[in-house]
């Protein structure tokens, strides 16, 4: 049996798409191998969000070539889209695809097997207006299902290369989203995470259909317990979205709302579409609509021109926002973006100092948020843990408000929603006790 191996770099969307590509190989009888094993085909799904992403992608490509020089090496993803000639020039690369036409990968593999001539299948992504359908009926090793609903971005933030690697915004047809959601529920998934490059922009290119309408339709899917939005911009949270958040019992009490900077001058230089005052007002409305909601965010520090005073004011603003967690990144130059050419580049040492201060604040806010729920009963879907052996094992999962909870219970509960009383609020995991009365029949 022919073997295929995958290596994925970058974001959750890339991991989703790798799963979709794997389904195409599986349908043709391939067996999945570990990337460090010998395989007949290696697929490297690349990232280009930073220059480091490009470097790591090239390293993975060369590792596959060394592992089996006779294998077919297929390179896809964002780096492949933005620099196809650079990748094709690496000796041993056979197929370059980019961020579209992944549904045709088997045709390209068959063509290469027949002709043994390198294939560059990358097209101009800016001309693409249709969403690429890649069905993923199950996720290897995951008990939560990701459902890609959107592709591309129209924002063109000054630090970001993604519109050039993913193209302009395209939404998946609602009937296709709902059909896959039902399929995922039938497979056994109880939580669906809506994902995309600019997820909150879903529907902006559809006539008479919005993200709020999609959420309402998903709310009606029988058997689905939880709906989580992977990310949404503050500017995209309108009255309709707030109404859904307040009325649906399936919407998770968790929203990831990127901030990027807590100072208006930096936000303007980044070409973000809000001020700190507008962002703060949206969070206030969200907390009013959905009490106890966990709001997590992304922050870039050390952006060109960010003075010490701007950083301090941003730090103070973030503390006021009471985030449940922050994902913190030092600004990294991305060749080809306006920010890479800006004056006022911040020294690495200073960026690292600021990262440290932000991480201290994030840990403090995360602990403050978690402690509010000590003693409360939360619904948790175990996602991972120590599943070896008989009897109770260590299970770890997320509550609907994104607390990472560890507790003891039967390993068969992985993927099933159970009730857990939170006993300790700690980092990285809170501790809890499984309520035996809430364990599904057959697992007590």
PDB file of C-alpha atoms in Angstrom, residues 3 25 30 39-44 60-62 64-76 80 84-98 104-122:
ATOM      1  CA  UNK A   3       2.135   5.782   1.937  1.00  0.00           C
ATOM      2  CA  UNK A  25      -5.247  10.472  -0.450  1.00  0.00           C
ATOM      3  CA  UNK A  30      -3.099   5.578   0.693  1.00  0.00           C
ATOM      4  CA  UNK A  39       6.802   7.445   2.437  1.00  0.00           C
ATOM      5  CA  UNK A  40       5.941   7.461  -1.271  1.00  0.00           C
ATOM      6  CA  UNK A  41       4.547  10.996  -1.187  1.00  0.00           C
ATOM      7  CA  UNK A  42       5.410  13.862   1.172  1.00  0.00           C
ATOM      8  CA  UNK A  43       3.073  16.847   1.409  1.00  0.00           C
ATOM      9  CA  UNK A  44       4.477  19.968   3.086  1.00  0.00           C
ATOM     10  CA  UNK A  60      10.855  20.700   6.184  1.00  0.00           C
ATOM     11  CA  UNK A  61      10.994  20.323   2.388  1.00  0.00           C
ATOM     12  CA  UNK A  62      14.676  19.402   2.457  1.00  0.00           C
ATOM     13  CA  UNK A  64      11.510  15.091   3.265  1.00  0.00           C
ATOM     14  CA  UNK A  65      13.823  14.960   0.248  1.00  0.00           C
ATOM     15  CA  UNK A  66      16.629  13.516   2.391  1.00  0.00           C
ATOM     16  CA  UNK A  67      14.258  10.985   3.972  1.00  0.00           C
ATOM     17  CA  UNK A  68      13.365   9.483   0.583  1.00  0.00           C
ATOM     18  CA  UNK A  69      14.926  10.998  -2.571  1.00  0.00           C
ATOM     19  CA  UNK A  70      12.665   8.779  -4.698  1.00  0.00           C
ATOM     20  CA  UNK A  71       9.426  10.079  -3.156  1.00  0.00           C
ATOM     21  CA  UNK A  72       7.103  12.632  -4.730  1.00  0.00           C
ATOM     22  CA  UNK A  73       7.525  15.938  -2.890  1.00  0.00           C
ATOM     23  CA  UNK A  74       4.406  18.142  -3.069  1.00  0.00           C
ATOM     24  CA  UNK A  75       4.534  21.626  -1.528  1.00  0.00           C
ATOM     25  CA  UNK A  76       1.389  23.628  -0.834  1.00  0.00           C
ATOM     26  CA  UNK A  80       4.135  28.040  -2.021  1.00  0.00           C
ATOM     27  CA  UNK A  84       6.446  29.218  -6.193  1.00  0.00           C
ATOM     28  CA  UNK A  85       9.604  29.699  -8.279  1.00  0.00           C
ATOM     29  CA  UNK A  86      11.761  29.788  -5.149  1.00  0.00           C
ATOM     30  CA  UNK A  87      10.300  26.481  -3.985  1.00  0.00           C
ATOM     31  CA  UNK A  88      10.383  24.853  -7.437  1.00  0.00           C
ATOM     32  CA  UNK A  89      14.113  25.689  -7.588  1.00  0.00           C
ATOM     33  CA  UNK A  90      14.825  23.419  -4.601  1.00  0.00           C
ATOM     34  CA  UNK A  91      16.226  20.188  -6.130  1.00  0.00           C
ATOM     35  CA  UNK A  92      13.816  17.355  -5.423  1.00  0.00           C
ATOM     36  CA  UNK A  93      10.549  19.350  -5.318  1.00  0.00           C
ATOM     37  CA  UNK A  94       8.102  17.814  -7.782  1.00  0.00           C
ATOM     38  CA  UNK A  95       4.742  19.577  -7.328  1.00  0.00           C
ATOM     39  CA  UNK A  96       3.982  23.145  -6.164  1.00  0.00           C
ATOM     40  CA  UNK A  97       0.298  23.962  -5.591  1.00  0.00           C
ATOM     41  CA  UNK A  98      -0.246  27.117  -3.480  1.00  0.00           C
ATOM     42  CA  UNK A 104      -6.861  18.546  -7.617  1.00  0.00           C
ATOM     43  CA  UNK A 105      -3.790  17.201  -5.816  1.00  0.00           C
ATOM     44  CA  UNK A 106      -4.455  13.571  -6.776  1.00  0.00           C
ATOM     45  CA  UNK A 107      -4.694  14.538 -10.463  1.00  0.00           C
ATOM     46  CA  UNK A 108      -1.329  16.290 -10.134  1.00  0.00           C
ATOM     47  CA  UNK A 109       0.237  13.277  -8.389  1.00  0.00           C
ATOM     48  CA  UNK A 110      -1.014  10.961 -11.172  1.00  0.00           C
ATOM     49  CA  UNK A 111       0.269  13.384 -13.816  1.00  0.00           C
ATOM     50  CA  UNK A 112       3.698  13.496 -12.211  1.00  0.00           C
ATOM     51  CA  UNK A 113       3.799   9.697 -11.901  1.00  0.00           C
ATOM     52  CA  UNK A 114       3.030   9.411 -15.619  1.00  0.00           C
ATOM     53  CA  UNK A 115       5.305  12.174 -16.946  1.00  0.00           C
ATOM     54  CA  UNK A 116       8.004  12.573 -14.241  1.00  0.00           C
ATOM     55  CA  UNK A 117       8.211  16.301 -15.009  1.00  0.00           C
ATOM     56  CA  UNK A 118       8.013  18.988 -12.286  1.00  0.00           C
ATOM     57  CA  UNK A 119       4.622  20.694 -11.972  1.00  0.00           C
ATOM     58  CA  UNK A 120       4.010  24.301 -10.931  1.00  0.00           C
ATOM     59  CA  UNK A 121       0.235  24.595 -10.515  1.00  0.00           C
ATOM     60  CA  UNK A 122       0.184  27.979  -8.724  1.00  0.00           C
TER      61      UNK A 122
END
